[in-house]
Amino acid sequence: MMAPHSLESEKRVLSAMANDPSKRDRCMEMLVASDFYSQAGRAIFNVFTELKDSGNLVSVTQSLIDSGDLDLIGGSAALMEMIEHLEVSDQFLESAIKIVKDKSALRCGGRIAEELKLQLETATTPEQVRELVSKGLSDISKATLLRVDPPTIEDIARLALQRWKDRIAGIGNRSVPTPWPSFNKAICGGIGERYYVISAPTGGGKSTLAMNLVTPMIDAGKDVIIYSYEMSGEDNIDRLSAMRANINPNLIFNPESFKPTETEIEMIVEANDFWAQSAVDLRCDPNITVDQISIEIRKAVRERDIGMIVVDYIQLVPVDGMKEGIREQVVAHISRTLRNISLEHGIAVVALSQTNDDGKMRESRSIANDAEVILNVTTDGIFVDKQRNGPAKVMLPICQGSKSFLFVDDTDQDYLEDAREVETQEEHDDFVAAESGEIPF
């Protein structure tokens, strides 16, 4: 299980100490070596504490060599990575220090909780249980509540400003680029830590589009969990393999009639092996409730680098303790829980939703309110129906291939500059008709 930590904040503290000696006293006043999660962070902080004002790159390196810690932390390259020059203002340093302290407090609370668990296993009377629990809760309170405070508006503002500066410098963007340039430009660089809803009628391609987003996430080294309520695990793997091999899916679904060649057989086997070895979890149990999803993800993010979860689809997810007859409330609970998962854990949540005959999402009010991005799959492309912090009411020229599960970007121009951002789907249809010379009535 991965303990709470922020390697980025630890690096910023050490970078401030390495590159601005005037900031060392503040860091040493607020932190101790054990507050650092990384072994390298603890060793480097100890050296700065010992050397104080005389500490520079040469003396720090020599001190680590003398103590035998340089090899333990990964050598000079690891040292340079931990103290690389980063612009750290006084305000941002305070925020970084606070994050390091808070994560340390949470780890301490976790250790106390684990010790309490072991002690409870040996308790033999109710009185012993009550005494152990009371002491354990008191210890956890002292370790965490006295040190962990909600971030102030200044903390949040400084972090937001630093994030913006980092992105200008080409760092800090956690979005994973897709294979589609128009999508990456319109949707904040690709798939990021947001709640996405993909809508389409039955057979409209929403599941296929979601599966197209899995490959770039896996290629970026992220883990993916798919909750499929409509298809079996084998059907999901068949689709993923057809996409990975970029072949006609009928070669997998109906090999008796379409007769794959030897080359195509090798491609299919290779694609299947890729997914067999991948960091994808396929959860195809139709009885998994949305609250179970929340519990599973909370555990998974502690142990693995989860980049995205896919829920296929919202209207099929069961809910505990709610009457199925009140569908609007049930769907609202599902949607809000999925959004909270994205916010709490900083991962992409891609949820699918069916549309009715009028092209509107079923039980759409709550879904539309919660979603940060709504993508409608149409025959003309992907319509960005809603997006916070980005262009909306834009048709992206991304369509599924005629004999493939892969979606293809068909643009060779700057569509955001050359195409008008329309206000509604109806206006978009009118715009397309006008561009083609047809006059809408």
GROMACS .gro file of C-alpha atoms in nm:
model
  441
    1MET     CA    1   0.000   0.000   0.000
    2MET     CA    2   0.141   0.338  -0.100
    3ALA     CA    3   0.155   0.577   0.196
    4PRO     CA    4   0.038   0.940   0.160
    5HIS     CA    5   0.313   1.160   0.017
    6SER     CA    6   0.385   1.436  -0.233
    7LEU     CA    7   0.718   1.386  -0.405
    8GLU     CA    8   0.667   1.710  -0.597
    9SER     CA    9   0.636   1.914  -0.276
   10GLU     CA   10   0.940   1.741  -0.124
   11LYS     CA   11   1.142   1.831  -0.435
   12ARG     CA   12   1.033   2.194  -0.415
   13VAL     CA   13   1.140   2.220  -0.050
   14LEU     CA   14   1.482   2.067  -0.124
   15SER     CA   15   1.520   2.280  -0.437
   16ALA     CA   16   1.455   2.593  -0.232
   17MET     CA   17   1.714   2.486   0.025
   18ALA     CA   18   1.971   2.402  -0.244
   19ASN     CA   19   1.928   2.709  -0.462
   20ASP     CA   20   1.837   2.978  -0.208
   21PRO     CA   21   2.025   2.950   0.125
   22SER     CA   22   1.804   3.222   0.273
   23LYS     CA   23   1.513   2.976   0.274
   24ARG     CA   24   1.695   2.700   0.465
   25ASP     CA   25   1.621   2.829   0.814
   26ARG     CA   26   1.248   2.835   0.744
   27CYS     CA   27   1.253   2.479   0.610
   28MET     CA   28   1.455   2.351   0.907
   29GLU     CA   29   1.228   2.537   1.147
   30MET     CA   30   0.912   2.373   1.010
   31LEU     CA   31   1.034   2.027   0.906
   32VAL     CA   32   1.240   1.733   1.028
   33ALA     CA   33   1.399   1.462   0.815
   34SER     CA   34   1.131   1.206   0.903
   35ASP     CA   35   0.868   1.431   0.743
   36PHE     CA   36   1.008   1.329   0.403
   37TYR     CA   37   0.863   1.015   0.250
   38SER     CA   38   1.149   0.948   0.008
   39GLN     CA   39   1.477   0.806   0.135
   40ALA     CA   40   1.660   1.056  -0.085
   41GLY     CA   41   1.462   1.344   0.066
   42ARG     CA   42   1.546   1.240   0.422
   43ALA     CA   43   1.916   1.198   0.344
   44ILE     CA   44   1.950   1.530   0.159
   45PHE     CA   45   1.755   1.722   0.427
   46ASN     CA   46   1.984   1.576   0.696
   47VAL     CA   47   2.289   1.697   0.504
   48PHE     CA   48   2.151   2.050   0.472
   49THR     CA   49   2.073   2.047   0.844
   50GLU     CA   50   2.432   1.949   0.927
   51LEU     CA   51   2.600   2.188   0.681
   52LYS     CA   52   2.356   2.477   0.728
   53ASP     CA   53   2.479   2.788   0.543
   54SER     CA   54   2.789   2.616   0.405
   55GLY     CA   55   2.584   2.362   0.213
   56ASN     CA   56   2.625   2.372  -0.166
   57LEU     CA   57   2.606   2.110  -0.439
   58VAL     CA   58   2.971   2.010  -0.400
   59SER     CA   59   2.964   1.987  -0.020
   60VAL     CA   60   2.627   1.812  -0.018
   61THR     CA   61   2.749   1.553  -0.270
   62GLN     CA   62   3.072   1.496  -0.073
   63SER     CA   63   2.881   1.460   0.253
   64LEU     CA   64   2.651   1.198   0.097
   65ILE     CA   65   2.954   1.011  -0.036
   66ASP     CA   66   3.123   1.017   0.306
   67SER     CA   67   2.810   0.884   0.479
   68GLY     CA   68   2.754   0.619   0.213
   69ASP     CA   69   2.410   0.760   0.135
   70LEU     CA   70   2.478   0.875  -0.222
   71ASP     CA   71   2.455   0.523  -0.364
   72LEU     CA   72   2.156   0.445  -0.143
   73ILE     CA   73   1.954   0.733  -0.287
   74GLY     CA   74   2.039   0.639  -0.647
   75GLY     CA   75   2.361   0.830  -0.715
   76SER     CA   76   2.430   1.179  -0.843
   77ALA     CA   77   2.145   1.164  -1.095
   78ALA     CA   78   1.891   1.107  -0.817
   79LEU     CA   79   2.047   1.390  -0.615
   80MET     CA   80   2.020   1.630  -0.909
   81GLU     CA   81   1.660   1.525  -0.969
   82MET     CA   82   1.568   1.602  -0.607
   83ILE     CA   83   1.734   1.946  -0.597
   84GLU     CA   84   1.690   2.058  -0.960
   85HIS     CA   85   1.643   2.430  -0.991
   86LEU     CA   86   1.275   2.517  -0.959
   87GLU     CA   87   1.138   2.865  -0.905
   88VAL     CA   88   0.997   2.860  -0.552
   89SER     CA   89   0.851   3.184  -0.418
   90ASP     CA   90   0.815   3.241  -0.043
   91GLN     CA   91   0.440   3.183  -0.064
   92PHE     CA   92   0.473   2.865  -0.265
   93LEU     CA   93   0.746   2.736  -0.033
   94GLU     CA   94   0.504   2.774   0.259
   95SER     CA   95   0.246   2.571   0.069
   96ALA     CA   96   0.502   2.301  -0.015
   97ILE     CA   97   0.619   2.283   0.348
   98LYS     CA   98   0.260   2.248   0.465
   99ILE     CA   99   0.190   1.967   0.219
  100VAL     CA  100   0.502   1.777   0.330
  101LYS     CA  101   0.402   1.821   0.697
  102ASP     CA  102   0.043   1.714   0.631
  103LYS     CA  103   0.144   1.401   0.440
  104SER     CA  104   0.386   1.311   0.718
  105ALA     CA  105   0.107   1.350   0.974
  106LEU     CA  106  -0.121   1.126   0.772
  107ARG     CA  107   0.148   0.857   0.748
  108CYS     CA  108   0.197   0.878   1.122
  109GLY     CA  109  -0.177   0.838   1.177
  110GLY     CA  110  -0.177   0.539   0.946
  111ARG     CA  111   0.105   0.372   1.139
  112ILE     CA  112  -0.082   0.423   1.466
  113ALA     CA  113  -0.395   0.273   1.310
  114GLU     CA  114  -0.198  -0.034   1.195
  115GLU     CA  115  -0.052  -0.078   1.542
  116LEU     CA  116  -0.399  -0.046   1.693
  117LYS     CA  117  -0.526  -0.316   1.455
  118LEU     CA  118  -0.256  -0.559   1.571
  119GLN     CA  119  -0.325  -0.482   1.937
  120LEU     CA  120  -0.697  -0.539   1.893
  121GLU     CA  121  -0.629  -0.885   1.753
  122THR     CA  122  -0.483  -0.987   2.089
  123ALA     CA  123  -0.749  -0.821   2.307
  124THR     CA  124  -0.958  -1.070   2.507
  125THR     CA  125  -1.217  -0.855   2.685
  126PRO     CA  126  -1.452  -0.568   2.587
  127GLU     CA  127  -1.275  -0.346   2.840
  128GLN     CA  128  -0.940  -0.401   2.668
  129VAL     CA  129  -1.095  -0.320   2.330
  130ARG     CA  130  -1.247   0.004   2.461
  131GLU     CA  131  -0.920   0.109   2.624
  132LEU     CA  132  -0.712   0.035   2.314
  133VAL     CA  133  -0.956   0.212   2.081
  134SER     CA  134  -0.972   0.519   2.308
  135LYS     CA  135  -0.594   0.545   2.329
  136GLY     CA  136  -0.552   0.480   1.956
  137LEU     CA  137  -0.799   0.749   1.857
  138SER     CA  138  -0.632   0.994   2.094
  139ASP     CA  139  -0.290   0.919   1.946
  140ILE     CA  140  -0.420   0.957   1.590
  141SER     CA  141  -0.584   1.288   1.682
  142LYS     CA  142  -0.260   1.422   1.825
  143ALA     CA  143  -0.063   1.304   1.521
  144THR     CA  144  -0.296   1.443   1.257
  145LEU     CA  145  -0.553   1.695   1.368
  146LEU     CA  146  -0.298   1.923   1.532
  147ARG     CA  147  -0.093   1.939   1.212
  148VAL     CA  148  -0.337   1.898   0.923
  149ASP     CA  149  -0.544   2.208   0.851
  150PRO     CA  150  -0.756   2.285   0.545
  151PRO     CA  151  -0.560   2.487   0.288
  152THR     CA  152  -0.620   2.861   0.302
  153ILE     CA  153  -0.735   3.061   0.001
  154GLU     CA  154  -0.380   3.194  -0.024
  155ASP     CA  155  -0.241   2.838  -0.035
  156ILE     CA  156  -0.484   2.746  -0.313
  157ALA     CA  157  -0.417   3.066  -0.509
  158ARG     CA  158  -0.040   3.019  -0.494
  159LEU     CA  159  -0.067   2.657  -0.601
  160ALA     CA  160  -0.292   2.755  -0.892
  161LEU     CA  161  -0.045   3.023  -1.004
  162GLN     CA  162   0.249   2.786  -0.981
  163ARG     CA  163   0.057   2.520  -1.176
  164TRP     CA  164  -0.011   2.777  -1.449
  165LYS     CA  165   0.357   2.879  -1.463
  166ASP     CA  166   0.462   2.513  -1.478
  167ARG     CA  167   0.230   2.449  -1.770
  168ILE     CA  168   0.369   2.749  -1.957
  169ALA     CA  169   0.714   2.599  -1.904
  170GLY     CA  170   0.589   2.268  -2.040
  171ILE     CA  171   0.580   2.083  -1.709
  172GLY     CA  172   0.307   1.986  -1.466
  173ASN     CA  173   0.034   1.902  -1.719
  174ARG     CA  174  -0.101   1.568  -1.605
  175SER     CA  175  -0.322   1.517  -1.907
  176VAL     CA  176  -0.242   1.215  -2.121
  177PRO     CA  177  -0.245   1.307  -2.493
  178THR     CA  178  -0.478   1.112  -2.721
  179PRO     CA  179  -0.393   1.017  -3.082
  180TRP     CA  180  -0.622   1.302  -3.199
  181PRO     CA  181  -0.464   1.651  -3.228
  182SER     CA  182  -0.801   1.829  -3.239
  183PHE     CA  183  -0.911   1.655  -2.918
  184ASN     CA  184  -0.589   1.741  -2.737
  185LYS     CA  185  -0.617   2.106  -2.835
  186ALA     CA  186  -0.981   2.139  -2.736
  187ILE     CA  187  -0.981   1.925  -2.420
  188CYS     CA  188  -0.689   2.065  -2.217
  189GLY     CA  189  -0.414   1.854  -2.373
  190GLY     CA  190  -0.592   1.518  -2.363
  191ILE     CA  191  -0.747   1.306  -2.088
  192GLY     CA  192  -0.681   1.456  -1.745
  193GLU     CA  193  -0.812   1.451  -1.391
  194ARG     CA  194  -1.175   1.526  -1.477
  195TYR     CA  195  -1.518   1.367  -1.491
  196TYR     CA  196  -1.607   1.291  -1.854
  197VAL     CA  197  -1.944   1.171  -1.984
  198ILE     CA  198  -1.967   1.011  -2.328
  199SER     CA  199  -2.319   0.991  -2.467
  200ALA     CA  200  -2.468   0.818  -2.770
  201PRO     CA  201  -2.771   0.605  -2.856
  202THR     CA  202  -2.749   0.226  -2.839
  203GLY     CA  203  -2.482   0.111  -3.085
  204GLY     CA  204  -2.367   0.470  -3.137
  205GLY     CA  205  -2.002   0.410  -3.048
  206LYS     CA  206  -1.977   0.537  -2.690
  207SER     CA  207  -1.815   0.216  -2.560
  208THR     CA  208  -1.578   0.211  -2.856
  209LEU     CA  209  -1.472   0.572  -2.798
  210ALA     CA  210  -1.406   0.499  -2.430
  211MET     CA  211  -1.195   0.196  -2.527
  212ASN     CA  212  -0.995   0.418  -2.764
  213LEU     CA  213  -0.892   0.623  -2.458
  214VAL     CA  214  -0.755   0.319  -2.275
  215THR     CA  215  -0.454   0.261  -2.502
  216PRO     CA  216  -0.288   0.605  -2.463
  217MET     CA  217  -0.341   0.585  -2.086
  218ILE     CA  218  -0.168   0.244  -2.071
  219ASP     CA  219   0.109   0.362  -2.305
  220ALA     CA  220   0.166   0.655  -2.065
  221GLY     CA  221   0.232   0.409  -1.782
  222LYS     CA  222  -0.102   0.456  -1.606
  223ASP     CA  223  -0.330   0.182  -1.476
  224VAL     CA  224  -0.691   0.163  -1.593
  225ILE     CA  225  -0.995   0.000  -1.432
  226ILE     CA  226  -1.299  -0.075  -1.652
  227TYR     CA  227  -1.640  -0.143  -1.498
  228SER     CA  228  -1.843  -0.303  -1.774
  229TYR     CA  229  -2.211  -0.369  -1.706
  230GLU     CA  230  -2.309  -0.453  -2.063
  231MET     CA  231  -2.034  -0.670  -2.210
  232SER     CA  232  -1.845  -0.975  -2.088
  233GLY     CA  233  -1.474  -0.967  -2.021
  234GLU     CA  234  -1.406  -1.163  -2.340
  235ASP     CA  235  -1.609  -0.917  -2.549
  236ASN     CA  236  -1.413  -0.626  -2.403
  237ILE     CA  237  -1.080  -0.794  -2.478
  238ASP     CA  238  -1.195  -0.868  -2.835
  239ARG     CA  239  -1.269  -0.499  -2.889
  240LEU     CA  240  -0.944  -0.385  -2.731
  241SER     CA  241  -0.748  -0.637  -2.941
  242ALA     CA  242  -0.917  -0.525  -3.263
  243MET     CA  243  -0.820  -0.166  -3.181
  244ARG     CA  244  -0.464  -0.254  -3.083
  245ALA     CA  245  -0.411  -0.454  -3.403
  246ASN     CA  246  -0.604  -0.196  -3.609
  247ILE     CA  247  -0.789  -0.464  -3.803
  248ASN     CA  248  -1.143  -0.529  -3.916
  249PRO     CA  249  -1.319  -0.645  -3.594
  250ASN     CA  250  -1.510  -0.907  -3.793
  251LEU     CA  251  -1.183  -1.100  -3.816
  252ILE     CA  252  -1.219  -1.155  -3.440
  253PHE     CA  253  -1.596  -1.165  -3.404
  254ASN     CA  254  -1.662  -1.389  -3.705
  255PRO     CA  255  -1.340  -1.564  -3.811
  256GLU     CA  256  -1.531  -1.851  -3.972
  257SER     CA  257  -1.667  -1.618  -4.240
  258PHE     CA  258  -1.392  -1.357  -4.270
  259LYS     CA  259  -1.095  -1.599  -4.268
  260PRO     CA  260  -0.803  -1.403  -4.114
  261THR     CA  261  -0.467  -1.446  -4.286
  262GLU     CA  262  -0.158  -1.577  -4.110
  263THR     CA  263  -0.034  -1.220  -4.070
  264GLU     CA  264  -0.365  -1.109  -3.925
  265ILE     CA  265  -0.368  -1.405  -3.686
  266GLU     CA  266  -0.022  -1.303  -3.561
  267MET     CA  267  -0.143  -0.944  -3.514
  268ILE     CA  268  -0.448  -1.060  -3.316
  269VAL     CA  269  -0.242  -1.290  -3.094
  270GLU     CA  270   0.012  -1.015  -3.032
  271ALA     CA  271  -0.264  -0.767  -2.942
  272ASN     CA  272  -0.427  -1.018  -2.710
  273ASP     CA  273  -0.093  -1.079  -2.539
  274PHE     CA  274  -0.045  -0.703  -2.495
  275TRP     CA  275  -0.373  -0.673  -2.305
  276ALA     CA  276  -0.304  -0.992  -2.108
  277GLN     CA  277   0.015  -0.829  -1.975
  278SER     CA  278  -0.131  -0.477  -1.938
  279ALA     CA  279  -0.220  -0.282  -1.625
  280VAL     CA  280  -0.593  -0.298  -1.703
  281ASP     CA  281  -0.847  -0.437  -1.459
  282LEU     CA  282  -1.170  -0.560  -1.617
  283ARG     CA  283  -1.460  -0.570  -1.372
  284CYS     CA  284  -1.759  -0.724  -1.549
  285ASP     CA  285  -1.979  -0.808  -1.248
  286PRO     CA  286  -2.323  -0.647  -1.304
  287ASN     CA  287  -2.383  -0.646  -0.926
  288ILE     CA  288  -2.102  -0.405  -0.837
  289THR     CA  289  -2.268  -0.097  -0.687
  290VAL     CA  290  -2.143   0.258  -0.725
  291ASP     CA  291  -2.049   0.263  -0.356
  292GLN     CA  292  -1.841  -0.051  -0.409
  293ILE     CA  293  -1.667   0.125  -0.697
  294SER     CA  294  -1.583   0.412  -0.463
  295ILE     CA  295  -1.437   0.174  -0.204
  296GLU     CA  296  -1.237  -0.022  -0.462
  297ILE     CA  297  -1.088   0.293  -0.616
  298ARG     CA  298  -0.994   0.435  -0.277
  299LYS     CA  299  -0.792   0.119  -0.212
  300ALA     CA  300  -0.650   0.097  -0.565
  301VAL     CA  301  -0.507   0.451  -0.573
  302ARG     CA  302  -0.308   0.376  -0.258
  303GLU     CA  303  -0.141   0.077  -0.419
  304ARG     CA  304  -0.115   0.168  -0.787
  305ASP     CA  305  -0.084   0.460  -1.027
  306ILE     CA  306  -0.446   0.471  -1.143
  307GLY     CA  307  -0.491   0.709  -1.434
  308MET     CA  308  -0.848   0.640  -1.543
  309ILE     CA  309  -1.160   0.441  -1.468
  310VAL     CA  310  -1.431   0.367  -1.723
  311VAL     CA  311  -1.795   0.301  -1.625
  312ASP     CA  312  -2.003   0.144  -1.903
  313TYR     CA  313  -2.266   0.267  -1.846
  314ILE     CA  314  -2.425   0.495  -1.584
  315GLN     CA  315  -2.786   0.376  -1.619
  316LEU     CA  316  -2.686   0.013  -1.549
  317VAL     CA  317  -2.492   0.074  -1.226
  318PRO     CA  318  -2.682  -0.065  -0.923
  319VAL     CA  319  -2.720   0.138  -0.602
  320ASP     CA  320  -2.753   0.009  -0.247
  321GLY     CA  321  -3.036   0.130  -0.026
  322MET     CA  322  -3.229   0.330  -0.286
  323LYS     CA  323  -3.558   0.244  -0.451
  324GLU     CA  324  -3.508   0.173  -0.819
  325GLY     CA  325  -3.840   0.342  -0.894
  326ILE     CA  326  -3.694   0.687  -0.831
  327ARG     CA  327  -3.457   0.675  -1.125
  328GLU     CA  328  -3.373   1.045  -1.124
  329GLN     CA  329  -3.245   1.023  -0.766
  330VAL     CA  330  -3.063   0.694  -0.830
  331VAL     CA  331  -2.881   0.830  -1.135
  332ALA     CA  332  -2.802   1.152  -0.949
  333HIS     CA  333  -2.635   0.951  -0.672
  334ILE     CA  334  -2.436   0.747  -0.924
  335SER     CA  335  -2.320   1.052  -1.115
  336ARG     CA  336  -2.226   1.251  -0.806
  337THR     CA  337  -2.032   0.957  -0.662
  338LEU     CA  338  -1.833   0.919  -0.985
  339ARG     CA  339  -1.757   1.291  -0.988
  340ASN     CA  340  -1.641   1.275  -0.626
  341ILE     CA  341  -1.410   0.986  -0.713
  342SER     CA  342  -1.242   1.203  -0.976
  343LEU     CA  343  -1.211   1.501  -0.742
  344GLU     CA  344  -1.092   1.303  -0.440
  345HIS     CA  345  -0.828   1.094  -0.614
  346GLY     CA  346  -0.724   1.317  -0.906
  347ILE     CA  347  -0.800   1.063  -1.177
  348ALA     CA  348  -0.995   1.063  -1.501
  349VAL     CA  349  -1.342   0.913  -1.469
  350VAL     CA  350  -1.503   0.831  -1.804
  351ALA     CA  351  -1.871   0.741  -1.766
  352LEU     CA  352  -2.097   0.640  -2.051
  353SER     CA  353  -2.461   0.741  -2.083
  354GLN     CA  354  -2.730   0.636  -2.326
  355THR     CA  355  -2.939   0.889  -2.515
  356ASN     CA  356  -3.305   0.855  -2.602
  357ASP     CA  357  -3.466   0.887  -2.944
  358ASP     CA  358  -3.449   1.268  -2.918
  359GLY     CA  359  -3.074   1.257  -2.872
  360LYS     CA  360  -3.089   1.360  -2.505
  361MET     CA  361  -2.925   1.171  -2.219
  362ARG     CA  362  -3.159   0.972  -2.002
  363GLU     CA  363  -3.201   1.120  -1.653
  364SER     CA  364  -2.972   1.389  -1.793
  365ARG     CA  365  -3.017   1.678  -1.552
  366SER     CA  366  -2.793   1.547  -1.275
  367ILE     CA  367  -2.540   1.395  -1.518
  368ALA     CA  368  -2.509   1.723  -1.710
  369ASN     CA  369  -2.465   1.919  -1.387
  370ASP     CA  370  -2.190   1.692  -1.254
  371ALA     CA  371  -1.991   1.631  -1.572
  372GLU     CA  372  -1.693   1.854  -1.645
  373VAL     CA  373  -1.685   1.739  -2.008
  374ILE     CA  374  -1.973   1.594  -2.211
  375LEU     CA  375  -1.885   1.431  -2.543
  376ASN     CA  376  -2.165   1.331  -2.782
  377VAL     CA  377  -2.070   1.069  -3.041
  378THR     CA  378  -2.237   1.158  -3.373
  379THR     CA  379  -2.199   1.047  -3.733
  380ASP     CA  380  -2.028   1.382  -3.805
  381GLY     CA  381  -1.773   1.356  -3.527
  382ILE     CA  382  -1.743   1.411  -3.153
  383PHE     CA  383  -1.954   1.703  -3.036
  384VAL     CA  384  -1.820   1.877  -2.724
  385ASP     CA  385  -2.155   1.956  -2.566
  386LYS     CA  386  -2.011   2.089  -2.239
  387GLN     CA  387  -1.668   2.169  -2.102
  388ARG     CA  388  -1.558   2.362  -1.798
  389ASN     CA  389  -1.243   2.564  -1.866
  390GLY     CA  390  -1.245   2.505  -2.239
  391PRO     CA  391  -1.436   2.549  -2.565
  392ALA     CA  392  -1.782   2.395  -2.582
  393LYS     CA  393  -2.042   2.347  -2.855
  394VAL     CA  394  -1.763   2.245  -3.093
  395MET     CA  395  -1.770   1.952  -3.336
  396LEU     CA  396  -1.438   1.768  -3.341
  397PRO     CA  397  -1.368   1.593  -3.673
  398ILE     CA  398  -1.303   1.259  -3.507
  399CYS     CA  399  -1.498   0.960  -3.641
  400GLN     CA  400  -1.480   0.583  -3.617
  401GLY     CA  401  -1.322   0.410  -3.915
  402SER     CA  402  -1.559   0.227  -4.147
  403LYS     CA  403  -1.384  -0.109  -4.095
  404SER     CA  404  -1.212  -0.049  -3.764
  405PHE     CA  405  -1.284   0.027  -3.400
  406LEU     CA  406  -1.026   0.305  -3.409
  407PHE     CA  407  -1.144   0.666  -3.411
  408VAL     CA  408  -0.951   0.885  -3.655
  409ASP     CA  409  -0.889   1.261  -3.650
  410ASP     CA  410  -0.978   1.390  -3.995
  411THR     CA  411  -0.859   1.748  -3.956
  412ASP     CA  412  -0.566   1.915  -4.124
  413GLN     CA  413  -0.657   2.267  -4.019
  414ASP     CA  414  -0.689   2.469  -3.701
  415TYR     CA  415  -1.054   2.394  -3.646
  416LEU     CA  416  -1.082   2.617  -3.338
  417GLU     CA  417  -0.975   2.919  -3.543
  418ASP     CA  418  -1.125   2.832  -3.881
  419ALA     CA  419  -1.454   2.687  -3.759
  420ARG     CA  420  -1.719   2.876  -3.569
  421GLU     CA  421  -1.794   2.766  -3.212
  422VAL     CA  422  -2.165   2.695  -3.231
  423GLU     CA  423  -2.409   2.739  -2.947
  424THR     CA  424  -2.636   2.439  -2.991
  425GLN     CA  425  -2.652   2.114  -3.185
  426GLU     CA  426  -2.926   2.271  -3.399
  427GLU     CA  427  -2.704   2.568  -3.479
  428HIS     CA  428  -2.423   2.330  -3.563
  429ASP     CA  429  -2.646   2.145  -3.809
  430ASP     CA  430  -2.744   2.479  -3.967
  431PHE     CA  431  -2.378   2.579  -3.986
  432VAL     CA  432  -2.282   2.253  -4.159
  433ALA     CA  433  -2.569   2.295  -4.403
  434ALA     CA  434  -2.465   2.653  -4.480
  435GLU     CA  435  -2.105   2.548  -4.540
  436SER     CA  436  -2.222   2.281  -4.783
  437GLY     CA  437  -2.442   2.526  -4.972
  438GLU     CA  438  -2.769   2.393  -4.837
  439ILE     CA  439  -3.021   2.637  -4.693
  440PRO     CA  440  -3.185   2.514  -4.371
  441PHE     CA  441  -3.558   2.572  -4.339
   0.00000   0.00000   0.00000
